[in-house]
């Protein structure tokens, strides 16, 4: 079983940037496809980005494409989400998730695809 801890959230002005980190323990993250999700105030949990266990396949939600970048450093057991050009509507609790997979190109995007979740980190974008 893998444990996930997010960090890097905070308060930023619109147009600014933040970099979120998700560090795994318990198991090596290289065996897992990883995803980022977010839940804004009064909204449902939504997919943001996913990266395959190899890092070669990446998938973004349309709402963040061109602004956010997901990456991973398997040697450090960490996945990142670089968020640029932030908008007030990006305000949410951001959570990372892990899914064990044998497929090197797997980039799952559904909440139910992921059995392991972190506790989340708050991102607030002021206008």
PDB file of C-alpha atoms in Angstrom:
ATOM      1  CA  UNK A   1       0.000   0.000   0.000  1.00  0.00           C
ATOM      2  CA  UNK A   2       1.196   3.508  -0.776  1.00  0.00           C
ATOM      3  CA  UNK A   3       0.720   6.632   1.342  1.00  0.00           C
ATOM      4  CA  UNK A   4       0.539  10.041  -0.350  1.00  0.00           C
ATOM      5  CA  UNK A   5       1.218  13.487   1.107  1.00  0.00           C
ATOM      6  CA  UNK A   6       0.644  16.707  -0.832  1.00  0.00           C
ATOM      7  CA  UNK A   7       2.368  20.031  -0.221  1.00  0.00           C
ATOM      8  CA  UNK A   8       2.862  23.388  -1.888  1.00  0.00           C
ATOM      9  CA  UNK A   9      -0.603  24.851  -1.717  1.00  0.00           C
ATOM     10  CA  UNK A  10      -1.287  28.408  -0.632  1.00  0.00           C
ATOM     11  CA  UNK A  11      -2.722  31.785  -1.528  1.00  0.00           C
ATOM     12  CA  UNK A  12      -1.725  33.389  -4.818  1.00  0.00           C
ATOM     13  CA  UNK A  13      -2.986  36.243  -6.955  1.00  0.00           C
ATOM     14  CA  UNK A  14      -4.589  35.622 -10.315  1.00  0.00           C
ATOM     15  CA  UNK A  15      -1.926  35.159 -12.964  1.00  0.00           C
ATOM     16  CA  UNK A  16       0.522  33.737 -10.451  1.00  0.00           C
ATOM     17  CA  UNK A  17       2.066  30.297 -10.129  1.00  0.00           C
ATOM     18  CA  UNK A  18       2.294  27.483  -7.615  1.00  0.00           C
ATOM     19  CA  UNK A  19       4.026  24.127  -7.641  1.00  0.00           C
ATOM     20  CA  UNK A  20       2.369  21.241  -5.838  1.00  0.00           C
ATOM     21  CA  UNK A  21       4.245  18.149  -4.747  1.00  0.00           C
ATOM     22  CA  UNK A  22       2.946  14.691  -3.900  1.00  0.00           C
ATOM     23  CA  UNK A  23       5.397  12.462  -2.069  1.00  0.00           C
ATOM     24  CA  UNK A  24       4.755   8.755  -1.751  1.00  0.00           C
ATOM     25  CA  UNK A  25       5.882   6.371   0.944  1.00  0.00           C
ATOM     26  CA  UNK A  26       5.365   2.700   1.600  1.00  0.00           C
ATOM     27  CA  UNK A  27       5.828   1.610  -1.990  1.00  0.00           C
ATOM     28  CA  UNK A  28       7.863   2.887  -4.898  1.00  0.00           C
ATOM     29  CA  UNK A  29       5.835   5.311  -6.956  1.00  0.00           C
ATOM     30  CA  UNK A  30       7.308   3.960 -10.191  1.00  0.00           C
ATOM     31  CA  UNK A  31       4.724   1.148 -10.083  1.00  0.00           C
ATOM     32  CA  UNK A  32       1.820   3.596 -10.103  1.00  0.00           C
ATOM     33  CA  UNK A  33       0.042   5.824 -12.533  1.00  0.00           C
ATOM     34  CA  UNK A  34      -0.495   9.127 -10.731  1.00  0.00           C
ATOM     35  CA  UNK A  35      -3.214  11.717 -10.964  1.00  0.00           C
ATOM     36  CA  UNK A  36      -4.182  15.112  -9.624  1.00  0.00           C
ATOM     37  CA  UNK A  37      -7.778  15.992  -8.834  1.00  0.00           C
ATOM     38  CA  UNK A  38      -9.407  19.044  -7.295  1.00  0.00           C
ATOM     39  CA  UNK A  39     -12.591  19.963  -5.499  1.00  0.00           C
ATOM     40  CA  UNK A  40     -13.687  23.572  -5.479  1.00  0.00           C
ATOM     41  CA  UNK A  41     -16.213  25.075  -3.063  1.00  0.00           C
ATOM     42  CA  UNK A  42     -19.608  23.542  -3.706  1.00  0.00           C
ATOM     43  CA  UNK A  43     -18.274  21.478  -6.596  1.00  0.00           C
ATOM     44  CA  UNK A  44     -17.658  17.828  -7.250  1.00  0.00           C
ATOM     45  CA  UNK A  45     -14.217  16.274  -7.320  1.00  0.00           C
ATOM     46  CA  UNK A  46     -12.809  16.733 -10.824  1.00  0.00           C
ATOM     47  CA  UNK A  47      -9.890  15.393 -12.791  1.00  0.00           C
ATOM     48  CA  UNK A  48      -6.948  17.731 -13.422  1.00  0.00           C
ATOM     49  CA  UNK A  49      -4.057  15.700 -14.842  1.00  0.00           C
ATOM     50  CA  UNK A  50      -2.564  12.211 -14.969  1.00  0.00           C
ATOM     51  CA  UNK A  51       0.862  10.806 -15.736  1.00  0.00           C
ATOM     52  CA  UNK A  52       1.757   7.233 -16.584  1.00  0.00           C
ATOM     53  CA  UNK A  53       4.169   5.216 -14.473  1.00  0.00           C
ATOM     54  CA  UNK A  54       6.852   5.753 -17.121  1.00  0.00           C
ATOM     55  CA  UNK A  55       6.148   9.488 -17.355  1.00  0.00           C
ATOM     56  CA  UNK A  56       5.882   9.229 -21.138  1.00  0.00           C
ATOM     57  CA  UNK A  57       2.094   9.534 -21.314  1.00  0.00           C
ATOM     58  CA  UNK A  58       0.298  12.559 -19.887  1.00  0.00           C
ATOM     59  CA  UNK A  59      -3.329  13.631 -19.970  1.00  0.00           C
ATOM     60  CA  UNK A  60      -4.870  16.965 -18.940  1.00  0.00           C
ATOM     61  CA  UNK A  61      -8.345  18.253 -18.369  1.00  0.00           C
ATOM     62  CA  UNK A  62      -9.264  20.862 -20.977  1.00  0.00           C
ATOM     63  CA  UNK A  63      -9.662  23.491 -18.262  1.00  0.00           C
ATOM     64  CA  UNK A  64      -5.963  23.362 -17.351  1.00  0.00           C
ATOM     65  CA  UNK A  65      -4.334  22.403 -20.641  1.00  0.00           C
ATOM     66  CA  UNK A  66      -1.555  24.845 -21.536  1.00  0.00           C
ATOM     67  CA  UNK A  67      -1.383  26.239 -17.993  1.00  0.00           C
ATOM     68  CA  UNK A  68      -0.608  23.217 -15.782  1.00  0.00           C
ATOM     69  CA  UNK A  69       2.204  20.697 -16.145  1.00  0.00           C
ATOM     70  CA  UNK A  70       2.349  17.332 -14.420  1.00  0.00           C
ATOM     71  CA  UNK A  71       5.698  15.592 -13.973  1.00  0.00           C
ATOM     72  CA  UNK A  72       7.274  12.913 -11.841  1.00  0.00           C
ATOM     73  CA  UNK A  73      10.619  12.038 -10.330  1.00  0.00           C
ATOM     74  CA  UNK A  74      10.494   8.333  -9.579  1.00  0.00           C
ATOM     75  CA  UNK A  75      13.898   8.441  -7.880  1.00  0.00           C
ATOM     76  CA  UNK A  76      12.423  10.861  -5.318  1.00  0.00           C
ATOM     77  CA  UNK A  77       9.035   9.107  -5.193  1.00  0.00           C
ATOM     78  CA  UNK A  78       7.409  12.440  -6.000  1.00  0.00           C
ATOM     79  CA  UNK A  79       4.910  13.777  -8.511  1.00  0.00           C
ATOM     80  CA  UNK A  80       4.567  17.484  -9.251  1.00  0.00           C
ATOM     81  CA  UNK A  81       1.905  19.805 -10.582  1.00  0.00           C
ATOM     82  CA  UNK A  82       3.238  23.106 -11.872  1.00  0.00           C
ATOM     83  CA  UNK A  83       0.372  25.577 -12.098  1.00  0.00           C
ATOM     84  CA  UNK A  84       0.850  28.780 -14.086  1.00  0.00           C
ATOM     85  CA  UNK A  85      -1.506  31.585 -15.091  1.00  0.00           C
ATOM     86  CA  UNK A  86      -3.762  30.713 -12.198  1.00  0.00           C
ATOM     87  CA  UNK A  87      -7.377  31.885 -12.219  1.00  0.00           C
ATOM     88  CA  UNK A  88      -9.846  32.370  -9.347  1.00  0.00           C
ATOM     89  CA  UNK A  89     -11.778  29.372 -10.661  1.00  0.00           C
ATOM     90  CA  UNK A  90      -8.724  27.203  -9.957  1.00  0.00           C
ATOM     91  CA  UNK A  91      -9.406  27.671  -6.241  1.00  0.00           C
ATOM     92  CA  UNK A  92      -9.859  24.187  -4.766  1.00  0.00           C
ATOM     93  CA  UNK A  93      -8.426  21.491  -2.577  1.00  0.00           C
ATOM     94  CA  UNK A  94      -5.965  19.599  -4.758  1.00  0.00           C
ATOM     95  CA  UNK A  95      -5.392  15.915  -4.107  1.00  0.00           C
ATOM     96  CA  UNK A  96      -3.030  13.426  -5.662  1.00  0.00           C
ATOM     97  CA  UNK A  97      -3.961   9.812  -6.271  1.00  0.00           C
ATOM     98  CA  UNK A  98      -2.202   6.589  -7.212  1.00  0.00           C
ATOM     99  CA  UNK A  99      -3.206   3.511  -9.155  1.00  0.00           C
ATOM    100  CA  UNK A 100      -1.059   0.414  -9.397  1.00  0.00           C
ATOM    101  CA  UNK A 101      -0.780  -0.682 -13.003  1.00  0.00           C
ATOM    102  CA  UNK A 102       1.267  -2.937 -15.248  1.00  0.00           C
ATOM    103  CA  UNK A 103       0.696  -0.651 -18.237  1.00  0.00           C
ATOM    104  CA  UNK A 104       3.466   1.872 -18.795  1.00  0.00           C
ATOM    105  CA  UNK A 105       1.177   4.248 -20.732  1.00  0.00           C
ATOM    106  CA  UNK A 106      -1.851   4.143 -18.413  1.00  0.00           C
ATOM    107  CA  UNK A 107      -3.224   7.635 -17.577  1.00  0.00           C
ATOM    108  CA  UNK A 108      -6.508   7.076 -15.745  1.00  0.00           C
ATOM    109  CA  UNK A 109      -8.810  10.068 -15.391  1.00  0.00           C
ATOM    110  CA  UNK A 110     -11.758   8.848 -13.342  1.00  0.00           C
ATOM    111  CA  UNK A 111     -12.025   9.192  -9.588  1.00  0.00           C
ATOM    112  CA  UNK A 112     -12.941   5.529  -9.227  1.00  0.00           C
ATOM    113  CA  UNK A 113      -9.790   4.490 -11.098  1.00  0.00           C
ATOM    114  CA  UNK A 114      -7.644   5.424  -8.092  1.00  0.00           C
ATOM    115  CA  UNK A 115      -7.617   3.440  -4.834  1.00  0.00           C
ATOM    116  CA  UNK A 116      -5.019   5.564  -3.023  1.00  0.00           C
ATOM    117  CA  UNK A 117      -5.424   9.235  -2.155  1.00  0.00           C
ATOM    118  CA  UNK A 118      -3.621  11.967  -0.276  1.00  0.00           C
ATOM    119  CA  UNK A 119      -5.318  14.308   2.174  1.00  0.00           C
ATOM    120  CA  UNK A 120      -5.217  17.313  -0.150  1.00  0.00           C
ATOM    121  CA  UNK A 121      -3.700  20.785  -0.129  1.00  0.00           C
ATOM    122  CA  UNK A 122      -5.634  24.048  -0.417  1.00  0.00           C
ATOM    123  CA  UNK A 123      -5.007  26.373  -3.345  1.00  0.00           C
ATOM    124  CA  UNK A 124      -6.666  29.775  -3.236  1.00  0.00           C
ATOM    125  CA  UNK A 125      -6.415  32.208  -6.141  1.00  0.00           C
ATOM    126  CA  UNK A 126      -7.485  35.775  -5.430  1.00  0.00           C
ATOM    127  CA  UNK A 127      -8.771  38.113  -8.125  1.00  0.00           C
TER     128      UNK A 127
END
